[in-house]
XYZ file of C-alpha atoms in Angstrom:
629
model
C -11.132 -19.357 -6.787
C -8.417 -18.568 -4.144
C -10.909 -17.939 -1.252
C -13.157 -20.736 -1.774
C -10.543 -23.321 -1.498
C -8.880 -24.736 1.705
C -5.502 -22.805 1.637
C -3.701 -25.833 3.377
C -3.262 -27.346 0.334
C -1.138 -24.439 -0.933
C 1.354 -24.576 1.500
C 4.905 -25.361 0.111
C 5.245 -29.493 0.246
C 9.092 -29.066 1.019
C 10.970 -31.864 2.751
C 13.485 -30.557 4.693
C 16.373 -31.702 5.532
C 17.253 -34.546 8.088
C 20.488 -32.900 9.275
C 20.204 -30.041 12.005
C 18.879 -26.788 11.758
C 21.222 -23.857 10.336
C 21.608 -21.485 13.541
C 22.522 -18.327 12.353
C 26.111 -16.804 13.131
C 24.200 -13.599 14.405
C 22.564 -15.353 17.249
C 25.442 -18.340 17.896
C 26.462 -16.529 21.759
C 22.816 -15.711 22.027
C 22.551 -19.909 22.244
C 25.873 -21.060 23.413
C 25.450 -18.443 26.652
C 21.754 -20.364 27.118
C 20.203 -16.774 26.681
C 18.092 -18.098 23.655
C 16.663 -21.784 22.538
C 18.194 -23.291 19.642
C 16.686 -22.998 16.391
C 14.470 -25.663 16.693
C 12.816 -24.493 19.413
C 12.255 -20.762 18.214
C 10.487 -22.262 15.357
C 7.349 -23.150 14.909
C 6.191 -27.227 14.736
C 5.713 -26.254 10.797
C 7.540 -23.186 9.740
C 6.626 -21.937 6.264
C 9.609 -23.375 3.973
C 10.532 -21.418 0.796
C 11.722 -23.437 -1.884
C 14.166 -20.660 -3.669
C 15.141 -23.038 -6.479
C 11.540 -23.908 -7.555
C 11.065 -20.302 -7.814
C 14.006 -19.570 -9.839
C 16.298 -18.227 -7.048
C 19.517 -19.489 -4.951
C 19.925 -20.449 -2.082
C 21.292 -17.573 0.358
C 23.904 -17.197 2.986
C 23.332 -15.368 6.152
C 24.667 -12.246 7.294
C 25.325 -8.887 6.444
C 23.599 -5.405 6.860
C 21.560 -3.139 4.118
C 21.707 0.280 4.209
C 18.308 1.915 2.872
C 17.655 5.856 2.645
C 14.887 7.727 3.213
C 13.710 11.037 3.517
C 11.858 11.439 7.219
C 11.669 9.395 10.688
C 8.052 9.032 9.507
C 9.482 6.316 6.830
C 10.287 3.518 9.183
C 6.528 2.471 8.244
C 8.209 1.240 5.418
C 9.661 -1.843 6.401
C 6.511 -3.742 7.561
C 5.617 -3.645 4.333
C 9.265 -4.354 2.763
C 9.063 -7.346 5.048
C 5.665 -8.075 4.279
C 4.533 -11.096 6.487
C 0.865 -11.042 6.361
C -1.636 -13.852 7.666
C -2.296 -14.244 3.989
C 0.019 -12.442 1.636
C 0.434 -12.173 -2.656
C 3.306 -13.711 -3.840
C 5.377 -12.854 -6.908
C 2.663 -13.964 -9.245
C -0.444 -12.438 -7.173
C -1.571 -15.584 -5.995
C -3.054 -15.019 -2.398
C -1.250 -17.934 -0.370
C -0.566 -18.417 3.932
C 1.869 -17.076 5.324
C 1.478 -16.747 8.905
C -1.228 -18.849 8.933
C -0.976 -22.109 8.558
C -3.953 -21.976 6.382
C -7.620 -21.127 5.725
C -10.817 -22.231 5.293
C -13.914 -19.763 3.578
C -16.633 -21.117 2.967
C -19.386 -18.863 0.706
C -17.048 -15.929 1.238
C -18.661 -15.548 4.412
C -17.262 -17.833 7.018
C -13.298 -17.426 7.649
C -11.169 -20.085 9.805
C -7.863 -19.299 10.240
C -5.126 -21.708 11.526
C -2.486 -20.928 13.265
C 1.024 -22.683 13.216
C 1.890 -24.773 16.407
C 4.638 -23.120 18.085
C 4.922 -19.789 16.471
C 6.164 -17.301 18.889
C 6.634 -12.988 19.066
C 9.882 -11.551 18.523
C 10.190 -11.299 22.485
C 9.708 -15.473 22.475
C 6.109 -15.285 23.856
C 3.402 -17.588 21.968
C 1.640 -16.518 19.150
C -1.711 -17.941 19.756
C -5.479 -17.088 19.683
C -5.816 -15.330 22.663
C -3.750 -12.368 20.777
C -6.709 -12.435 18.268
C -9.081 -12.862 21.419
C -7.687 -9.662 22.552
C -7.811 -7.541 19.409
C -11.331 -8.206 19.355
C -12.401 -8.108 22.983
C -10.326 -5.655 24.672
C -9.644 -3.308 21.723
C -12.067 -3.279 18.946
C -15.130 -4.087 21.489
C -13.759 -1.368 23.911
C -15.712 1.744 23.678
C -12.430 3.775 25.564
C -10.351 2.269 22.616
C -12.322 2.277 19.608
C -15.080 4.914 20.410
C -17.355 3.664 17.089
C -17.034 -0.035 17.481
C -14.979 -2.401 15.746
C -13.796 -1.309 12.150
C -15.736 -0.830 9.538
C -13.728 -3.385 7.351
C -15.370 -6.126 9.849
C -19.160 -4.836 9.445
C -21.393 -6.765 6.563
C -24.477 -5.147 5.834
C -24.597 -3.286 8.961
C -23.989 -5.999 10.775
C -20.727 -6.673 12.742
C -18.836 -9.868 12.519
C -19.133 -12.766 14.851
C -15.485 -13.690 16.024
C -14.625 -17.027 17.872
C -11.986 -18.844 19.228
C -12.244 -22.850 18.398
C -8.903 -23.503 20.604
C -5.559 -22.346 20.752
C -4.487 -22.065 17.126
C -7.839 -21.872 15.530
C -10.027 -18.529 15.239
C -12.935 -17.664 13.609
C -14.551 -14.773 11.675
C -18.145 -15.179 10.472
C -20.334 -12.013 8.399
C -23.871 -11.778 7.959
C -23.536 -11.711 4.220
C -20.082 -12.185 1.980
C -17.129 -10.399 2.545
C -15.082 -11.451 -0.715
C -12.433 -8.746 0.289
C -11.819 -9.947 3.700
C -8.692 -12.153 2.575
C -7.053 -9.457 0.169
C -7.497 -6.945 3.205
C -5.625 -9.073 5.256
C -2.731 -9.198 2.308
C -2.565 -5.259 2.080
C 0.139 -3.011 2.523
C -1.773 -1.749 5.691
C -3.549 -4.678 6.495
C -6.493 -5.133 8.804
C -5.170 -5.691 11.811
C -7.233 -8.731 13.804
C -4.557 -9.049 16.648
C -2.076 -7.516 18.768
C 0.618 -9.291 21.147
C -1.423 -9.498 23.880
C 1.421 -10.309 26.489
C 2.768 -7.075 25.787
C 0.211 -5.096 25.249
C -1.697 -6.107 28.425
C 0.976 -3.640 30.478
C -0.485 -0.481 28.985
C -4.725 -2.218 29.091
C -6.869 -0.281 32.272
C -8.592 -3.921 32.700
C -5.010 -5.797 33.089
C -2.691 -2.989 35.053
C -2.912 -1.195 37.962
C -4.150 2.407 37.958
C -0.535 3.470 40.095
C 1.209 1.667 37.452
C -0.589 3.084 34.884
C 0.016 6.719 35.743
C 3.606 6.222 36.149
C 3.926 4.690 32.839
C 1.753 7.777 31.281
C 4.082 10.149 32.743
C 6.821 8.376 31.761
C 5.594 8.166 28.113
C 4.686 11.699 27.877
C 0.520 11.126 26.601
C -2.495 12.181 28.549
C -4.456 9.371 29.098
C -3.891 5.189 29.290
C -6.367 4.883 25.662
C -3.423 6.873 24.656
C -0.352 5.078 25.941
C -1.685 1.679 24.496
C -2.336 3.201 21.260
C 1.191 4.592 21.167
C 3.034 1.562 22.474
C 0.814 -0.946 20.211
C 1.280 1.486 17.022
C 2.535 -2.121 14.292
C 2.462 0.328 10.658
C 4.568 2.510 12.443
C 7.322 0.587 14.177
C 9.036 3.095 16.300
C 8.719 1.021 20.327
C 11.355 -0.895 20.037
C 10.078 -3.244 22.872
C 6.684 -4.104 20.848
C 7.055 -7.679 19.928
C 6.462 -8.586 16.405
C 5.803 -11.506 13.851
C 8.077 -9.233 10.373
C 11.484 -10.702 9.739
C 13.127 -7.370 11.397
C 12.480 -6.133 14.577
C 13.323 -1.876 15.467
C 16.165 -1.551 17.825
C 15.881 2.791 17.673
C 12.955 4.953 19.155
C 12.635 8.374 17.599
C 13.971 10.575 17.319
C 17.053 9.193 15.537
C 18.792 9.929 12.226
C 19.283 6.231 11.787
C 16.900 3.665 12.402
C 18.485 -0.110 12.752
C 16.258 -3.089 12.333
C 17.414 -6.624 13.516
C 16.569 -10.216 12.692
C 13.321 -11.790 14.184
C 15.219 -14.864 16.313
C 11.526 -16.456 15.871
C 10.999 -15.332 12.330
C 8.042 -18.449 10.899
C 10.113 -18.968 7.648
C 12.735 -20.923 6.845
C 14.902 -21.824 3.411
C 14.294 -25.622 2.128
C 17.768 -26.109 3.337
C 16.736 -25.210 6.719
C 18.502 -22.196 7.119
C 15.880 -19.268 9.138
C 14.985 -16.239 6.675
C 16.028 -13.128 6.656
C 19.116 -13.833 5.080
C 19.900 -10.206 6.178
C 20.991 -9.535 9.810
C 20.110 -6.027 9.490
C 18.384 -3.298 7.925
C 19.277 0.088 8.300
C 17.385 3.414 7.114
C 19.432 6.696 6.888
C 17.642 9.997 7.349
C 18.190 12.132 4.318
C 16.663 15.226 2.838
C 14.102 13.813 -0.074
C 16.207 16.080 -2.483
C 19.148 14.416 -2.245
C 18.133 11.059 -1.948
C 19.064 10.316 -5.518
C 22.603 11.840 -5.617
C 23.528 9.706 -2.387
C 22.162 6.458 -4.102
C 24.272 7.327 -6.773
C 27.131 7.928 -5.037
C 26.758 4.039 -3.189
C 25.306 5.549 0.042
C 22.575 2.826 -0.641
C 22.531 -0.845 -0.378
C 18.981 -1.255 -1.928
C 16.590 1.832 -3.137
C 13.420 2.326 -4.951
C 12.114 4.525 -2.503
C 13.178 8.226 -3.132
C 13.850 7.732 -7.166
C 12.101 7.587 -10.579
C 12.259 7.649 -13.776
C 14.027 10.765 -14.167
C 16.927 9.464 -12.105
C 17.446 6.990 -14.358
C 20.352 8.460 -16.367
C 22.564 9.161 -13.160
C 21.871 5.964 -11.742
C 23.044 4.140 -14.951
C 26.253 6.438 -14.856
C 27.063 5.288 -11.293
C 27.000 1.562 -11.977
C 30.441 2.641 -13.912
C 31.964 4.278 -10.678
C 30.472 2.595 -7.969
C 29.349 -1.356 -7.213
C 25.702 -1.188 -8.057
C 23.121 -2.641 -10.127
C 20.074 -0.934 -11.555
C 16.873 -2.371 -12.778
C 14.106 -1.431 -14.020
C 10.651 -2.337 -13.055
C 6.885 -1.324 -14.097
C 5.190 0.830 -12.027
C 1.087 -0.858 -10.867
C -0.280 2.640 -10.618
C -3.335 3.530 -13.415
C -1.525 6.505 -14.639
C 2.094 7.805 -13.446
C 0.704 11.013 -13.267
C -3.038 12.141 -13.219
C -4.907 15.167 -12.918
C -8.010 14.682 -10.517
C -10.785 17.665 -11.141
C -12.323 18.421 -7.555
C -15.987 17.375 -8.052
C -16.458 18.742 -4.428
C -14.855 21.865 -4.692
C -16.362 25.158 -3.173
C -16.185 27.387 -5.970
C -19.894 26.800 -7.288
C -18.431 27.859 -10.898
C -16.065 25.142 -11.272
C -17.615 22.371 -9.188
C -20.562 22.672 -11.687
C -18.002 22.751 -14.946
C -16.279 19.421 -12.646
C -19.498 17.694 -12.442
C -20.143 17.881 -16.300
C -18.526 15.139 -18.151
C -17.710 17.729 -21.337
C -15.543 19.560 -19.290
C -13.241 16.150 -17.956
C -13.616 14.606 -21.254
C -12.581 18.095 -22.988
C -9.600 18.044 -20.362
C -8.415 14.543 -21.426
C -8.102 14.736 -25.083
C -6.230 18.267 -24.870
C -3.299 16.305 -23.531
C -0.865 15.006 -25.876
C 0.286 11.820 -24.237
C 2.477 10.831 -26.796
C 4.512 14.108 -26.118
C 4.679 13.355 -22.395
C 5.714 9.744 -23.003
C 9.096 10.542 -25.064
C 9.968 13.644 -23.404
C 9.451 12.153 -19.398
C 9.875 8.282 -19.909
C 11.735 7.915 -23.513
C 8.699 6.369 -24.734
C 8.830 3.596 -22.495
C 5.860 4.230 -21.048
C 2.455 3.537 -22.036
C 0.210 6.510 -23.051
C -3.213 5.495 -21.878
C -6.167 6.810 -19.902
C -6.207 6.198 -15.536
C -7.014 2.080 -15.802
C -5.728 -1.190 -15.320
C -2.850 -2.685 -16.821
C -2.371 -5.368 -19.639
C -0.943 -7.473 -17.285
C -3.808 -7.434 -15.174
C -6.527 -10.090 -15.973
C -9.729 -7.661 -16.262
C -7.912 -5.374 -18.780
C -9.477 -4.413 -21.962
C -7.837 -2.037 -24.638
C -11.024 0.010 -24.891
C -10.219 0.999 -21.043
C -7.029 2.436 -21.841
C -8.331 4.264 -24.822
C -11.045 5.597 -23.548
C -10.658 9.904 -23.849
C -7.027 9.744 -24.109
C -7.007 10.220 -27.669
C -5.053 13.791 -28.567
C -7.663 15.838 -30.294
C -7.532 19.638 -29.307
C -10.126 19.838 -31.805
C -13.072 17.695 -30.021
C -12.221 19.475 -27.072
C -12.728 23.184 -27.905
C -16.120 21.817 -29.379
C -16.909 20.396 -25.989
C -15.653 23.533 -24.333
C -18.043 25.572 -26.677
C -20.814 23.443 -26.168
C -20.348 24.131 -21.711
C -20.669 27.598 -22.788
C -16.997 28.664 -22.495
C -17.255 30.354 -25.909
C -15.722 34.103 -24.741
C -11.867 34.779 -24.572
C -10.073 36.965 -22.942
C -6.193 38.192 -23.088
C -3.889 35.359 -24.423
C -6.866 33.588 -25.681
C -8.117 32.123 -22.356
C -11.448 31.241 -22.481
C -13.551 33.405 -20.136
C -16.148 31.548 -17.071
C -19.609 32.476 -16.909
C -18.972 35.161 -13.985
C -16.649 36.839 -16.377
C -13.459 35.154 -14.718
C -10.874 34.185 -16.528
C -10.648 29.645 -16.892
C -7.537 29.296 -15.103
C -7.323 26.093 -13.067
C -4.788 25.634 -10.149
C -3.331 22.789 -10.162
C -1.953 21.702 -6.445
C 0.783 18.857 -6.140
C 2.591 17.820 -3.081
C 5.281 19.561 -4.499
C 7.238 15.696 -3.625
C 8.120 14.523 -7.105
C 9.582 16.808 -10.012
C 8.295 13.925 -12.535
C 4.922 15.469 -11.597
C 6.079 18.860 -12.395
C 7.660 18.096 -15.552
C 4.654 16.867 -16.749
C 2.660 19.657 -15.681
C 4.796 21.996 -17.542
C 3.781 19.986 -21.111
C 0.045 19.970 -19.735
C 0.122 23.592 -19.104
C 0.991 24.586 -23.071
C -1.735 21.609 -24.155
C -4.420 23.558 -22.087
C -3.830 26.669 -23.539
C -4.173 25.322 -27.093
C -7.337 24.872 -25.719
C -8.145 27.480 -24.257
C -7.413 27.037 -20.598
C -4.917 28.425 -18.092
C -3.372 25.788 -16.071
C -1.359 26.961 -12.554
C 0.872 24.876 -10.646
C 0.954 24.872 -6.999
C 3.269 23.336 -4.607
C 2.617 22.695 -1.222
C 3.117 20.314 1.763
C 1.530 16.456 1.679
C -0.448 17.486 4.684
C -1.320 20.574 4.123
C -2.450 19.873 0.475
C -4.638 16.720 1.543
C -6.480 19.179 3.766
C -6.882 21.563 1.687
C -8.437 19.165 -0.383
C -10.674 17.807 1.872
C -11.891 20.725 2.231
C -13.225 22.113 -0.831
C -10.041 24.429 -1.431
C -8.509 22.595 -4.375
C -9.574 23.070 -7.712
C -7.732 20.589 -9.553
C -4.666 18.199 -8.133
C -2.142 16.122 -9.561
C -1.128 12.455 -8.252
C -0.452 8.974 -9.451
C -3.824 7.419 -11.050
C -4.978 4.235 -9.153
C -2.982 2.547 -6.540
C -3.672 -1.197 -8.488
C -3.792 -0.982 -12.146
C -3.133 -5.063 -11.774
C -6.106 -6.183 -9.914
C -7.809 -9.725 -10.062
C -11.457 -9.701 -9.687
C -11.575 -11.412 -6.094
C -9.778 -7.659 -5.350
C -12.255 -4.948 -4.593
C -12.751 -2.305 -7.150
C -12.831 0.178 -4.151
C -10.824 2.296 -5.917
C -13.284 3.226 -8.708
C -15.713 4.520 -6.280
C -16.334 7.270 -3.782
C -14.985 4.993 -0.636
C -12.010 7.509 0.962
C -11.226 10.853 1.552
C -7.956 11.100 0.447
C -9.688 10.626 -3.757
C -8.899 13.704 -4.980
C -11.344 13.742 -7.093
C -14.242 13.360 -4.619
C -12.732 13.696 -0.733
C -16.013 14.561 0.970
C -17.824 11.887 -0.749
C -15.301 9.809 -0.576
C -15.552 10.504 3.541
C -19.331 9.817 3.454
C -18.746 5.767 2.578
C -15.406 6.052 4.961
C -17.148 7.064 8.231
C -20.040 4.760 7.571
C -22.158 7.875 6.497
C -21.301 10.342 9.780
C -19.055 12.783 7.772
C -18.714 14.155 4.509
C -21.430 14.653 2.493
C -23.605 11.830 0.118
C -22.946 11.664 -3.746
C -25.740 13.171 -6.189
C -23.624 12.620 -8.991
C -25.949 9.885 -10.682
C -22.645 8.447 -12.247
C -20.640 8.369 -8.730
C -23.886 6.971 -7.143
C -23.703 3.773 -9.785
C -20.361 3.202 -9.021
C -21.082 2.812 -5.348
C -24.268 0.874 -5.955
C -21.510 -1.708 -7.968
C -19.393 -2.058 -5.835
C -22.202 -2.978 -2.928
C -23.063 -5.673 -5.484
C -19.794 -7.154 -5.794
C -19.668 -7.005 -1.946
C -22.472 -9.537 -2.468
C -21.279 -11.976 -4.772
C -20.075 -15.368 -4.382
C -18.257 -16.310 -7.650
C -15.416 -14.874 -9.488
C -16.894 -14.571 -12.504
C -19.789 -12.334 -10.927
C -17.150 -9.954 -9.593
C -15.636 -10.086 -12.927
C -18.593 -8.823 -14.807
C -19.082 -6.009 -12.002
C -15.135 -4.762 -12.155
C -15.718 -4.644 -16.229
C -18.987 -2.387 -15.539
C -17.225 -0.221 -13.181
C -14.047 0.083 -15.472
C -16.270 0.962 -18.718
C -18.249 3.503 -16.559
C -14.790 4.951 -14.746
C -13.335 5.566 -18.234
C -16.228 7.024 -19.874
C -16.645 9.594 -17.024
C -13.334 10.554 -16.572
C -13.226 10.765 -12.677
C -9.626 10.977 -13.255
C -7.739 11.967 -15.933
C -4.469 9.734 -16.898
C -1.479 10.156 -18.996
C 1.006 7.513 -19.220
C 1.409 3.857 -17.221
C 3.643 1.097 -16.575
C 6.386 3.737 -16.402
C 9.582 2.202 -15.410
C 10.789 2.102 -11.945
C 14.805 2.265 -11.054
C 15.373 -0.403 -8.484
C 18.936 0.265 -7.254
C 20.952 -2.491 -5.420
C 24.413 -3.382 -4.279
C 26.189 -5.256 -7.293
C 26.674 -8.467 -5.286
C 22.926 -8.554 -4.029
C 21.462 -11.796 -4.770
C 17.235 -12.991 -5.387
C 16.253 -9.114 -6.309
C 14.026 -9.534 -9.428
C 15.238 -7.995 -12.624
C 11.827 -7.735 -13.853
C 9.342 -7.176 -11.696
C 6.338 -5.099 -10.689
C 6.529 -2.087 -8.274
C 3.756 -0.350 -6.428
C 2.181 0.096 -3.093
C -0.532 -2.185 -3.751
C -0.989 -5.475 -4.493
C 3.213 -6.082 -4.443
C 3.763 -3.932 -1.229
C 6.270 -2.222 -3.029
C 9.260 -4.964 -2.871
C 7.300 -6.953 -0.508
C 5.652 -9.593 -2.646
C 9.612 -10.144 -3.671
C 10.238 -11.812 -0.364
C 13.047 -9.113 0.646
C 14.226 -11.483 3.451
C 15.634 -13.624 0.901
C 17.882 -11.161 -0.530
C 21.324 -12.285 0.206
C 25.074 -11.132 -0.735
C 27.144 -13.373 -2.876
C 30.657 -13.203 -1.494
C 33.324 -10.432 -2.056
């Protein structure tokens, strides 16, 4: 089990090589001038060495710049997770190995050590050492002007709040009342937990480390209203937009908003290295064009891109494929981690009485599902390259079962008019439509972001597969925003999204998901806020079903095996499908993954998702390279 061994043992046993270290051409003044140490001395005492041929890929050359679009300033967030170093991070094959770190100890799942590596510096040169951690903890998360409710919640055990200590300069400590199998996959996230900050830095914009005059000045300056405000703004990591924030990713930002173009540049004190000795990224720079989300995919086409998954699907396929003749790109195609490509998510919380009642009875989500014909959406939307299959996890995840994908996602407008007769919906109106209790007709709006036309188009099959049956379907469009709140509170009836975030989990990965735990699941936002805010907001579940699954996943909170969590994840799974919390059409739906035709170490075949793979993250991006002209 990954977090009960000693993670120094999986570090990469590379010799490197005797002969000097390869300084990169982008930095070669930078040294000569003395304005920067040599290579040596930027790195730290061990770097982490990636051994490209072991893994199947060559060896890079440095240089070069990749142009990336996307579709608002907002999207800079995405490169943190592009570059993806993480104190522990997945690699290719979902293993959870150091990365930062120069390893781990856990022992019962309880008590964390985490070693640093000797020497490793911030983007700015300053050490990375404990006392950054020592600040996260004392000066942020224990400071009631910064975090108002204490530390997170993602540190609390039981109700009980983690012990943190520092055992000297590179070595930290996190200890929990009671296991906390998740606290090593958090740390590997997309958004991970954040345990420390550059303290150096971040000590400018602190009321315990500046001066009040100095304070004010830089509030003013800044344009906030208070100093809790300022260091939240120039500390903000997810969202790299302060250019002067020091940073551990293999980029650093050079723009502040607002900009139309966004440049990143190489970390001079980036921790990895090739086993030739050459410092990763490969890539001098990365640079994201503004462009309306629209026309993202008619600019990749056209070679305005370098490398772009972001801002294309499936439907885009076809004109990306026609490009590769005009222009000199490469597409791939990948398989998407979500549960379902597209789901529809029945608002157990919303206010119309009516249809939260229908919502909470599994006839009417179970009548929904088998009205769908899957196999229709799967040839029309993804040439049948899809999978049609209920909102689970994937074959190529370890926990899946076949059952699980079958489960309600059978075609049979038959079973579901008998289910719909037996809720009572036997009265029709005009067209057919069944008629509600009240005497209204059963027309369900369906609300969508209104951000991906692959949602629509399958909306527009689901709308003549519901009327078979009986039911009106209506598609909305709105704003992201604007429709999240909406759903939060009680407005939406039905919504349509991509089924779970993981459909490859492992069972040391927490089974969150399948739960009431956040308040942006459609299917159950207030709920879902309840177990967010640590029970201050939102409202409880009293759906005995939704109840069970939270009970479960306390449990596996509380185990110390994987074969424990295991046997929880396959209880969850059998009671997610049989309820129908959300209702799935087709997965593993390829994903085009455009690149420049002389890119280099970008997968063919690959997975692609926000979580576990942080999109192309768990690729190792910074060892993309260009072959030469």
């Amino acid at each position: 089990m990954i977090t009960r061994r000693s993670a120094l043992s999986l570090l990469a046993s590379v010799a490197l090589p005797a002969a000097a270290w390869a300084e990169s051409p982008f930095f070669a003044i930078e040294v000569k001038m003395g304005n920067m140490p040599p290579l040596p001395e930027r790195l730290p005492r061990q770097p982490r060495v990636i051994d490209l041929p072991a893994m199947g890929r060559s060896t890079g050359r440095l240089g070069g710049s990749v142009r990336m679009l996307v579709s608002g300033q907002r999207d800079v967030r995405l490169l943190p997770i592009y570059s993806y170093a993480r104190l522990v991070g997945y690699d290719a094959d979902l293993n959870l190995v150091p990365d930062i770190l120069a390893g781990f100890e856990a022992v019962e799942d309880r008590i964390f050590t985490l070693h640093l590596r000797e020497g490793h510096r911030w983007s700015d040169g300053t050490p990375f050492t404990a006392e950054d951690f020592r600040y996260g903890w004392d000066d942020m998360m224990n400071n009631a002007d910064l975090y108002r409710g204490g530390p997170p919640v993602d540190l609390i055990a039981d109700g009980k709040v983690v012990e943190f200590s520092v055992i000297d300069p590179v070595t930290v400590r996190y200890t929990f009342a009671s296991p906390m199998p998740d606290f090593l996959p958090k740390l590997a996230a997309p958004l991970p937990l954040i345990l420390f900050v550059p303290q150096a830095y971040m000590k400018t914009f602190h009321a315990k480390y500046q001066t009040p005059e100095k304070l004010a000045e830089l509030i003013e300056q800044n344009r906030v209203d208070d100093w809790q405000s300022l260091h939240a703004k120039m500390g903000r990591s997810i969202r790299p937009e302060n250019p002067g924030l020091p940073t551990l990713e293999a980029w650093r930002p050079r723009t502040a908003p607002p900009a139309e173009q966004f440049v990143f540049e190489r970390n001079a004190y980036f921790h990895r290295v090739d086993q030739t000795g050459q410092q990763l990224p490969y890539f001098d720079r990365i640079i994201l064009d503004v462009a309306s989300a629209d026309i993202i995919p008619a600019k990749t086409a056209t070679g305005e891109s370098d490398l772009q998954a972001g801002g294309i699907s499936f439907p885009d396929y076809t004109l990306m494929k026609q490009a590769e003749k005009q222009h000199p790109l490469k597409v791939s195609l990948w398989r998407r981690t979500q549960g379902s490509s597209v789901s529809l998510f029945p608002n157990l919380n919303c206010k119309d009485a009516v249809w939260r009642k229908l919502f909470q009875d599994v006839r009417m989500r179970r009548a929904l599902s088998v009205a769908i014909n899957r196999n229709e959406i799967n040839k029309v939307n993804f040439f049948g390259l899809g999978r049609e299959s209920a909102d689970t996890v994937l074959p190529e995840s370890q926990l899946f079962r076949p059952e699980y994908a079958s489960a309600w996602a059978q075609h049979d407008p038959d079973l579901a008019n008998r289910l719909l007769d037996e809720l009572g919906l036997t009265e029709r109106g005009g067209g057919g439509i069944r008629l509600l209790p009240d005497g209204r007709q059963a027309g369900i709006v369906v609300e969508t972001a209104g951000e991906s036309s692959l949602e629509t188009d399958v909306l527009e099959l689901i709308v003549d597969h519901m009327r078979d049956v009986g039911i009106a379907i209506y598609i909305r469009a709105s704003q992201r925003d604007i429709f999240r709140s909406r759903a939060m509170g009680g407005e939406v009836q039905m919504s349509v999204w991509a089924g779970l975030d993981n459909g490859v989990p492992t069972a040391d990965m927490a089974p969150d998901q399948l739960a009431p735990t956040h308040s942006d699941q459609l299917q159950w936002p207030v709920w879902g806020s309840w177990y967010m805010s640590a029970e201050t907001a939102g409202e409880a579940p009293d759906l005995p079903e939704a109840m069970q699954l939270v009970a479960l996943l306390k449990a596996w909170r509380n185990t110390t095996t994987t074969a424990a969590r295991a046997e929880i994840w396959a209880q969850m799974l059998v009671l997610w499908g049989d309820q129908v919390f959300s209702i799935g059409t087709v997965n593993s739906a390829p994903q085009p993954i455009v690149r420049a035709a002389r890119m280099r170490n970008v997968p063919e075949d690959a997975l692609y998702g926000f979580t576990p793979t942080s999109f192309l993250g768990a690729y190792m991006p910074d060892t993309f390279y260009y072959a030469r002209e």
